[in-house]
XYZ file of C-alpha atoms in Angstrom:
567
model
C 124.389 174.388 21.222
C 126.823 175.295 24.264
C 125.376 176.155 27.430
C 126.793 178.718 30.285
C 127.564 178.080 33.657
C 127.698 180.214 36.728
C 131.498 180.018 36.784
C 131.682 183.586 35.974
C 130.738 184.589 39.558
C 133.127 182.242 41.302
C 135.784 183.161 38.977
C 135.481 187.182 39.552
C 135.135 186.456 43.410
C 138.244 184.634 43.501
C 139.778 187.093 41.508
C 138.726 189.659 44.425
C 139.582 188.097 47.094
C 143.169 187.991 46.024
C 143.435 191.722 47.032
C 142.369 191.391 50.275
C 145.715 189.948 51.633
C 146.582 192.844 53.691
C 143.681 191.947 56.247
C 144.246 190.299 59.379
C 144.553 186.280 59.221
C 142.630 184.327 62.005
C 143.042 180.080 62.195
C 140.108 178.413 63.461
C 141.844 175.178 64.919
C 140.666 171.709 66.666
C 143.539 170.205 68.585
C 142.103 169.133 71.983
C 140.676 165.866 72.795
C 137.285 167.383 73.779
C 136.906 169.388 70.484
C 137.113 166.263 68.777
C 134.703 164.323 71.140
C 132.291 166.719 69.506
C 132.342 165.894 66.354
C 130.139 162.682 64.991
C 132.399 159.235 64.277
C 131.855 155.687 64.999
C 132.986 155.919 68.685
C 134.040 151.992 68.529
C 136.244 152.981 65.263
C 138.300 155.863 66.561
C 140.934 156.237 68.981
C 140.786 160.119 70.508
C 143.953 159.927 72.902
C 144.551 162.613 75.626
C 146.950 164.182 73.910
C 144.435 165.419 71.103
C 145.333 162.943 68.368
C 143.177 160.689 66.285
C 143.697 157.603 64.735
C 141.506 154.558 63.890
C 141.527 151.609 65.968
C 143.152 148.024 65.523
C 141.046 144.561 65.869
C 143.238 141.955 67.324
C 142.975 138.278 66.218
C 142.105 136.342 68.393
C 140.871 138.787 71.010
C 139.882 138.415 75.076
C 136.442 139.369 74.652
C 135.774 139.001 78.230
C 137.206 142.181 78.496
C 134.775 144.605 77.162
C 131.828 142.302 77.981
C 130.271 144.850 79.992
C 129.546 147.269 77.082
C 127.442 144.908 75.496
C 123.451 143.921 77.174
C 120.632 141.636 76.268
C 117.305 141.557 77.074
C 115.684 139.019 79.569
C 112.029 136.967 79.115
C 111.789 138.333 82.728
C 111.909 141.990 81.756
C 114.798 144.529 81.717
C 117.997 143.231 80.329
C 121.150 141.554 81.013
C 124.574 143.163 81.337
C 127.795 141.632 80.027
C 130.363 140.990 82.392
C 130.652 138.842 86.290
C 126.669 138.842 86.509
C 126.328 135.632 88.924
C 128.133 135.086 91.990
C 128.182 132.552 95.088
C 130.461 133.797 97.066
C 133.247 136.517 96.925
C 130.769 139.238 95.244
C 132.645 141.919 96.521
C 135.698 140.590 94.546
C 133.927 138.572 91.926
C 134.703 141.660 89.088
C 138.273 141.369 89.032
C 138.016 138.227 87.193
C 137.750 139.917 83.880
C 139.661 142.983 84.443
C 142.530 142.312 82.750
C 144.790 143.009 85.979
C 146.225 139.431 87.151
C 147.130 140.818 90.045
C 143.710 141.417 91.408
C 141.817 138.430 93.034
C 138.572 136.714 93.466
C 138.213 135.086 96.902
C 135.551 132.886 97.799
C 135.188 132.848 101.452
C 136.241 130.197 103.721
C 132.935 130.753 105.821
C 130.460 129.866 102.833
C 129.699 126.150 101.868
C 131.504 124.901 98.479
C 128.115 124.825 96.966
C 128.418 128.596 96.984
C 131.839 128.696 95.169
C 130.835 129.502 92.263
C 130.696 132.362 89.535
C 129.263 133.170 86.159
C 130.433 135.446 83.587
C 128.254 136.410 81.068
C 129.816 137.577 77.763
C 126.879 139.855 77.047
C 126.517 138.274 73.069
C 127.585 134.949 71.984
C 131.087 134.720 70.342
C 132.779 131.867 68.561
C 135.264 131.245 71.577
C 138.581 129.360 70.569
C 140.175 129.324 74.330
C 139.405 129.815 77.979
C 142.287 130.485 79.988
C 142.351 130.533 84.169
C 144.532 131.993 85.311
C 145.590 131.787 89.244
C 147.782 133.296 91.938
C 150.499 131.024 93.955
C 151.871 133.562 96.476
C 151.703 133.750 100.163
C 148.064 134.365 101.153
C 146.602 133.164 97.835
C 146.663 129.870 96.215
C 144.796 128.391 92.995
C 141.810 126.513 92.951
C 142.588 122.677 93.380
C 139.337 121.283 91.883
C 136.960 122.952 89.769
C 134.631 122.411 86.293
C 134.042 124.697 83.574
C 130.942 124.802 81.659
C 129.522 127.006 78.732
C 126.466 127.991 77.175
C 125.311 129.658 73.784
C 122.671 131.679 75.654
C 119.285 129.838 74.003
C 116.713 129.848 76.117
C 115.181 126.617 76.892
C 112.255 126.673 77.963
C 111.938 130.015 75.613
C 109.800 132.106 78.049
C 112.592 131.233 80.685
C 115.766 132.717 80.983
C 116.762 129.387 81.707
C 120.151 127.937 79.818
C 121.657 124.599 79.157
C 125.544 124.432 80.183
C 127.696 121.801 79.091
C 131.333 121.032 80.518
C 134.209 122.531 78.614
C 136.710 120.665 81.215
C 137.911 120.734 84.576
C 140.492 119.228 87.200
C 141.351 115.232 87.302
C 143.909 115.783 89.897
C 144.913 117.884 92.751
C 145.718 121.315 90.833
C 149.225 123.343 91.095
C 149.242 125.133 87.846
C 148.850 129.143 87.662
C 147.575 128.754 83.921
C 144.740 126.300 82.891
C 143.746 126.676 79.046
C 140.827 124.742 77.617
C 141.117 124.888 73.961
C 140.937 122.442 70.498
C 138.408 119.556 71.071
C 137.362 121.192 74.410
C 135.731 123.798 72.549
C 134.612 122.285 69.322
C 131.797 120.402 69.263
C 130.741 120.254 65.951
C 132.380 120.762 62.853
C 132.595 124.081 60.602
C 132.287 124.187 57.010
C 134.339 126.434 55.502
C 135.151 127.911 51.662
C 138.476 129.937 51.588
C 140.079 132.043 49.017
C 143.697 130.937 48.777
C 145.697 128.462 51.270
C 147.279 128.183 54.626
C 147.642 126.942 57.868
C 147.900 128.500 61.267
C 145.422 130.220 63.877
C 144.050 132.754 60.864
C 142.729 129.432 58.985
C 141.282 127.763 62.107
C 137.597 127.043 61.670
C 136.286 125.202 65.330
C 134.861 126.799 68.093
C 132.257 126.958 70.388
C 129.448 129.384 70.271
C 129.313 130.692 74.117
C 127.704 133.508 76.045
C 127.768 132.169 79.179
C 130.545 130.723 81.336
C 130.128 128.953 84.660
C 133.066 128.047 87.316
C 132.142 124.894 89.976
C 134.859 124.963 92.513
C 134.044 121.230 94.167
C 136.029 121.078 96.889
C 137.559 124.355 99.377
C 140.875 124.480 99.909
C 142.957 127.293 101.596
C 143.565 130.320 100.438
C 141.783 129.689 97.286
C 142.106 132.576 94.712
C 141.133 132.915 90.900
C 142.892 136.110 89.557
C 141.566 136.312 85.259
C 139.669 134.617 83.104
C 140.427 135.277 79.854
C 137.855 134.365 76.572
C 139.206 134.475 73.685
C 137.451 134.595 70.183
C 138.587 135.025 66.179
C 137.868 138.671 67.172
C 135.460 141.378 67.550
C 132.537 140.834 65.986
C 131.710 144.540 63.814
C 128.254 143.402 62.941
C 127.550 144.378 66.588
C 126.735 148.215 66.811
C 126.103 148.454 63.067
C 123.113 150.940 63.415
C 125.401 153.061 66.138
C 128.354 153.664 63.581
C 126.042 154.954 61.026
C 125.279 151.464 59.129
C 122.089 150.102 58.277
C 120.461 146.285 57.500
C 118.151 146.121 54.720
C 115.849 143.472 54.018
C 112.120 143.455 52.555
C 110.456 141.971 55.787
C 112.769 144.037 58.144
C 113.870 141.458 60.498
C 117.827 140.528 59.203
C 119.058 143.130 61.686
C 118.067 140.456 64.101
C 120.824 137.721 63.252
C 123.325 140.577 64.122
C 122.269 141.399 67.555
C 124.532 138.877 69.923
C 121.433 137.010 70.547
C 120.641 133.543 69.760
C 117.078 133.338 70.820
C 116.005 135.764 67.774
C 116.682 134.269 64.464
C 116.212 135.591 60.922
C 114.158 133.106 58.814
C 114.132 132.017 54.856
C 111.608 130.047 54.111
C 110.774 128.839 50.911
C 109.413 131.789 48.984
C 109.249 130.353 45.670
C 106.125 128.159 47.126
C 104.556 130.891 49.613
C 104.513 133.321 47.033
C 106.856 135.966 49.060
C 110.068 137.968 48.096
C 112.878 138.839 50.421
C 115.216 136.138 50.166
C 118.369 138.365 50.902
C 119.609 141.549 52.860
C 122.316 143.820 52.100
C 124.289 144.957 55.720
C 126.269 148.071 55.490
C 128.823 147.710 58.481
C 129.102 151.857 58.458
C 132.569 152.026 58.109
C 135.532 150.009 55.735
C 136.972 146.808 57.182
C 139.760 144.338 56.940
C 137.382 141.323 56.493
C 138.877 138.267 57.183
C 136.543 135.958 58.383
C 132.595 135.237 58.528
C 130.322 133.032 60.440
C 126.772 131.912 60.040
C 125.153 130.119 62.716
C 121.695 128.709 62.082
C 119.056 128.481 64.912
C 119.554 124.937 64.901
C 122.300 124.598 67.280
C 125.259 122.044 68.708
C 122.548 121.418 71.414
C 120.559 118.963 69.021
C 117.813 120.966 68.411
C 115.521 120.626 65.140
C 115.069 123.106 62.659
C 116.337 124.519 59.331
C 120.072 124.732 58.615
C 121.826 127.190 56.148
C 121.114 126.272 52.794
C 122.459 127.461 48.943
C 123.372 131.122 49.202
C 125.683 133.368 47.330
C 127.703 135.674 49.241
C 128.529 139.315 47.761
C 130.085 142.231 49.290
C 131.505 145.776 47.996
C 133.924 148.161 49.270
C 131.231 150.960 48.979
C 132.563 151.640 45.519
C 129.467 152.588 43.072
C 128.601 151.626 39.277
C 127.837 154.083 36.716
C 124.494 153.987 37.856
C 125.174 155.009 41.084
C 124.504 151.806 42.675
C 126.885 150.229 45.035
C 129.325 147.506 43.138
C 128.877 144.409 44.528
C 131.264 141.038 43.612
C 130.949 137.555 44.172
C 132.535 136.434 47.299
C 131.404 132.862 47.797
C 128.773 130.605 46.460
C 127.361 128.339 48.498
C 125.857 125.045 46.843
C 125.303 122.378 49.709
C 125.943 118.704 48.265
C 126.996 116.539 51.033
C 126.453 119.497 53.547
C 122.903 120.047 52.568
C 122.147 122.033 56.127
C 125.235 122.936 57.970
C 124.913 124.432 61.091
C 127.682 126.739 61.167
C 129.234 127.942 58.162
C 132.831 129.885 58.138
C 134.190 131.569 54.724
C 137.627 132.873 54.704
C 139.290 135.253 53.537
C 143.530 135.056 52.693
C 144.061 137.713 52.078
C 142.234 139.859 53.941
C 139.477 142.139 51.920
C 138.330 145.714 52.262
C 134.429 145.755 52.437
C 131.910 147.775 53.805
C 128.822 145.868 52.704
C 127.789 142.315 52.713
C 124.782 140.564 51.165
C 123.560 136.824 51.080
C 121.307 136.013 48.310
C 119.171 133.015 49.116
C 118.198 130.356 46.532
C 114.303 130.810 45.600
C 114.054 126.746 47.151
C 115.920 127.792 50.024
C 114.931 127.033 53.540
C 117.062 128.534 56.294
C 117.090 130.251 59.625
C 119.720 132.112 60.512
C 120.581 132.814 64.225
C 123.701 134.866 64.132
C 125.288 136.843 61.414
C 129.005 137.393 62.417
C 131.810 139.337 60.451
C 135.449 139.439 61.903
C 138.176 142.097 60.786
C 141.757 142.284 61.392
C 144.270 145.097 61.734
C 143.347 148.691 61.647
C 140.010 150.162 60.358
C 140.407 150.787 56.334
C 138.401 153.809 56.153
C 136.401 155.798 58.572
C 134.745 159.151 58.540
C 134.306 162.053 61.109
C 132.520 164.997 60.732
C 132.358 168.485 62.590
C 129.400 169.962 63.846
C 128.135 173.387 62.639
C 131.414 175.569 62.876
C 131.067 179.184 63.888
C 133.454 181.162 62.016
C 132.462 184.657 62.957
C 129.317 186.544 63.545
C 130.270 188.025 60.131
C 131.024 185.858 56.611
C 134.723 185.452 56.609
C 136.582 184.855 53.652
C 137.603 180.926 54.196
C 141.004 180.689 52.764
C 142.741 177.094 52.815
C 142.269 173.955 54.945
C 144.985 172.320 56.853
C 146.083 169.462 58.847
C 149.229 168.015 60.702
C 149.543 164.190 60.396
C 151.137 161.431 60.253
C 150.318 159.231 57.308
C 152.840 155.940 57.114
C 153.320 154.287 53.736
C 149.838 153.318 52.043
C 147.800 155.735 54.042
C 145.612 158.766 53.965
C 143.816 162.000 55.193
C 141.531 163.794 53.288
C 138.616 166.361 53.885
C 135.269 167.645 52.608
C 133.822 170.800 53.812
C 130.563 172.401 53.271
C 130.026 176.294 53.733
C 126.899 178.848 54.558
C 126.025 181.917 56.485
C 122.365 180.846 57.918
C 120.964 178.194 59.954
C 117.543 177.347 60.400
C 115.384 175.897 63.507
C 113.118 173.074 62.928
C 110.791 172.230 65.976
C 109.889 168.210 66.087
C 106.788 167.619 68.242
C 106.310 163.981 70.042
C 103.454 162.393 71.945
C 104.400 160.668 75.542
C 104.925 157.484 73.886
C 107.449 158.631 71.392
C 105.363 158.912 68.464
C 106.233 162.066 66.202
C 103.361 164.492 65.590
C 102.169 167.805 63.902
C 102.695 170.968 65.648
C 98.522 171.156 65.257
C 98.322 167.599 66.706
C 100.472 168.201 69.261
C 98.758 171.738 70.700
C 95.612 169.677 71.227
C 96.699 166.988 72.897
C 96.264 166.820 76.951
C 99.244 167.622 78.657
C 99.672 164.074 79.992
C 99.905 162.829 76.329
C 102.663 165.322 75.385
C 106.019 164.707 74.925
C 109.548 166.290 74.051
C 109.617 168.803 71.636
C 113.349 168.604 69.987
C 115.191 171.839 68.376
C 116.953 170.613 65.490
C 119.109 172.663 63.425
C 119.415 172.557 59.970
C 121.478 174.579 56.985
C 119.620 177.231 55.355
C 118.820 177.634 51.892
C 122.294 179.286 50.419
C 124.504 176.287 52.088
C 127.105 174.193 49.602
C 126.568 170.562 49.589
C 129.769 168.705 49.997
C 132.953 169.798 48.835
C 135.103 167.875 46.198
C 137.772 166.043 48.242
C 141.172 168.024 49.979
C 144.080 166.071 48.696
C 146.422 167.724 50.753
C 147.045 169.924 53.776
C 147.246 173.640 52.780
C 144.627 173.166 49.851
C 142.661 176.287 48.748
C 139.529 176.391 50.366
C 137.029 174.402 47.850
C 133.591 175.764 49.361
C 131.768 178.726 48.705
C 133.254 181.552 50.577
C 132.815 184.426 52.140
C 130.536 182.325 54.699
C 129.751 182.213 58.577
C 129.601 178.709 58.965
C 131.548 175.354 57.540
C 131.158 171.863 58.653
C 134.162 169.730 57.774
C 134.305 165.920 57.371
C 137.887 163.881 57.775
C 138.581 160.955 56.102
C 141.013 158.399 57.551
C 141.842 155.499 55.209
C 144.559 152.990 54.739
C 145.663 150.688 51.584
C 146.866 147.691 53.956
C 145.561 146.489 57.625
C 149.071 146.899 59.317
C 149.029 150.662 58.918
C 146.941 153.661 59.997
C 146.960 157.126 59.713
C 147.109 159.665 62.898
C 145.650 163.573 62.848
C 146.798 165.402 65.336
C 145.217 168.986 64.574
C 143.214 170.637 61.961
C 142.958 174.199 61.074
C 141.308 176.345 58.666
C 142.734 180.312 57.626
C 140.398 182.581 57.052
C 140.263 186.588 56.830
C 137.903 189.534 56.627
C 135.582 189.761 54.028
C 135.440 193.003 52.107
C 131.591 192.342 51.358
C 129.144 189.881 52.375
C 128.903 188.281 49.414
C 128.344 188.400 45.237
C 126.257 186.654 42.586
C 126.799 186.848 38.674
C 124.957 185.732 35.999
C 125.780 185.495 32.303
C 123.272 185.969 29.847
C 122.104 184.715 27.500
C 122.292 181.240 28.716
C 122.858 179.654 25.311
C 124.717 180.321 22.196
C 124.685 178.132 18.264
C 127.871 177.326 17.358
C 129.730 179.432 14.802
C 127.522 182.108 15.506
C 128.821 185.761 17.011
C 126.940 186.410 20.058
C 126.687 189.536 22.552
C 126.882 188.537 26.306
C 126.115 190.381 29.409
C 127.422 189.834 32.504
C 125.440 191.250 35.448
C 127.239 191.298 39.235
C 125.121 191.591 42.749
C 127.096 192.441 45.752
C 125.898 191.739 48.924
C 126.701 194.312 51.608
C 126.218 194.328 55.222
C 127.164 197.112 57.937
C 130.910 197.360 58.365
C 131.798 195.979 55.079
C 134.568 197.450 53.482
C 133.052 197.173 49.609
C 135.435 197.636 46.547
C 136.142 199.898 43.892
C 137.562 198.065 41.151
C 136.394 194.404 39.260
C 138.401 192.272 37.508
C 137.487 189.521 35.496
């Protein structure tokens, strides 16, 4: 028995549309920065330039993580939030922020009128980072000379005691004689207080295979002796790169675990660990997590930091587990297709404090999961993921685009782009004629309630009423992928509204596409719409069957109409 679908109406419509070529063609175009900024996309993964071009960002390794410290905040036990940046200063407050502005010509100048015990400054990275090098850059010119005697300290941000915003600092380095250098750098043994366990794919040497680091959030610089014209130009703090676990939810990713707390090990705060206990003994499931990073990255490093940090605290380290990952591909059943990346079986290192996984070459990954042994006990303070090169795949989606007040024939989707070898620009569309408004009601405490419940609340208990715009019942799902510019429009037409999704991807870390503009050709429709039905819907093989094809056009005021049908 064969069944017939609804293709007859679509075929009829496409043939009919070919007869309106004489109508004036119009174009909807997106080509400016302000237009692109109305789209939805991961703000940390796409660069929208002033000329209107769009390209994925590149992740440098190593990276100076002091430059973007002001973008990060963390809760304070005393209330409120602490913001990254230069956050505590003894002397020279008005110039202290120059220390991390990326400009070696701007200076921090402690005041000669202040006592030496006020010649200090603290930098807050805003999140804990695996620091590999700290560089102090000094001026040496008339009126501005290097600090002569000083010490540099670091802290991982762990509160001691837990109810106070007090941190234990350790010495990183300092001067042993009168300093005349314009560059003082601390790295290597100065910044590797603990051993890091590593597992690698492939072999090699060099910076990309380095595993020693110092977990640091706060850096304190103490000047031990006043000197004439003393100044400091820049403090550079280098880590393996940018930890893309931070900002997961903001870019559209999510964290899944049965107890709902795994996200705490991806907040950049060492004070919020995620615990994996011996679930076999207590009879509770959920010994794993799934982390969707929200985009596809070229990952070459994963770091786990246990709650038992380098200041010799007691507690569980990192026990046996398997690290699995997926690039977002699906199995035939529709589930994510995970593969085994690493199988950690602690023998000599039963409970390491730090665990580093290296990928050589980098692997394209979007989802990561750690599956723990049923007898495992571990408390993980931070889960860190470091990509290299350009983002492997990232999407941006338009809002509802009104093409016209009347339904229009949507003809073809074009884009102008630079696509180096191995890179691609693809697109998808949805279309519809109707948009609906839905009101969402909130109490003053932020809890969502029904309209009836909202109306019964006293005025002081009423919160916001938010209007949500949603697609109407005639909207299509996302179309198949447009694989080249100028391809015929793949969603239903004629329609009044469209949404467009652009997918930028690359097969290698060193290259990325750039989109300069996007435009959609459309023309006047001679009818608002048409549907078709073929009956009966089933036929027996080998038996003659008469079919009826019924079409129903939809007209609006001003439609030109038609006088012939071609099937």
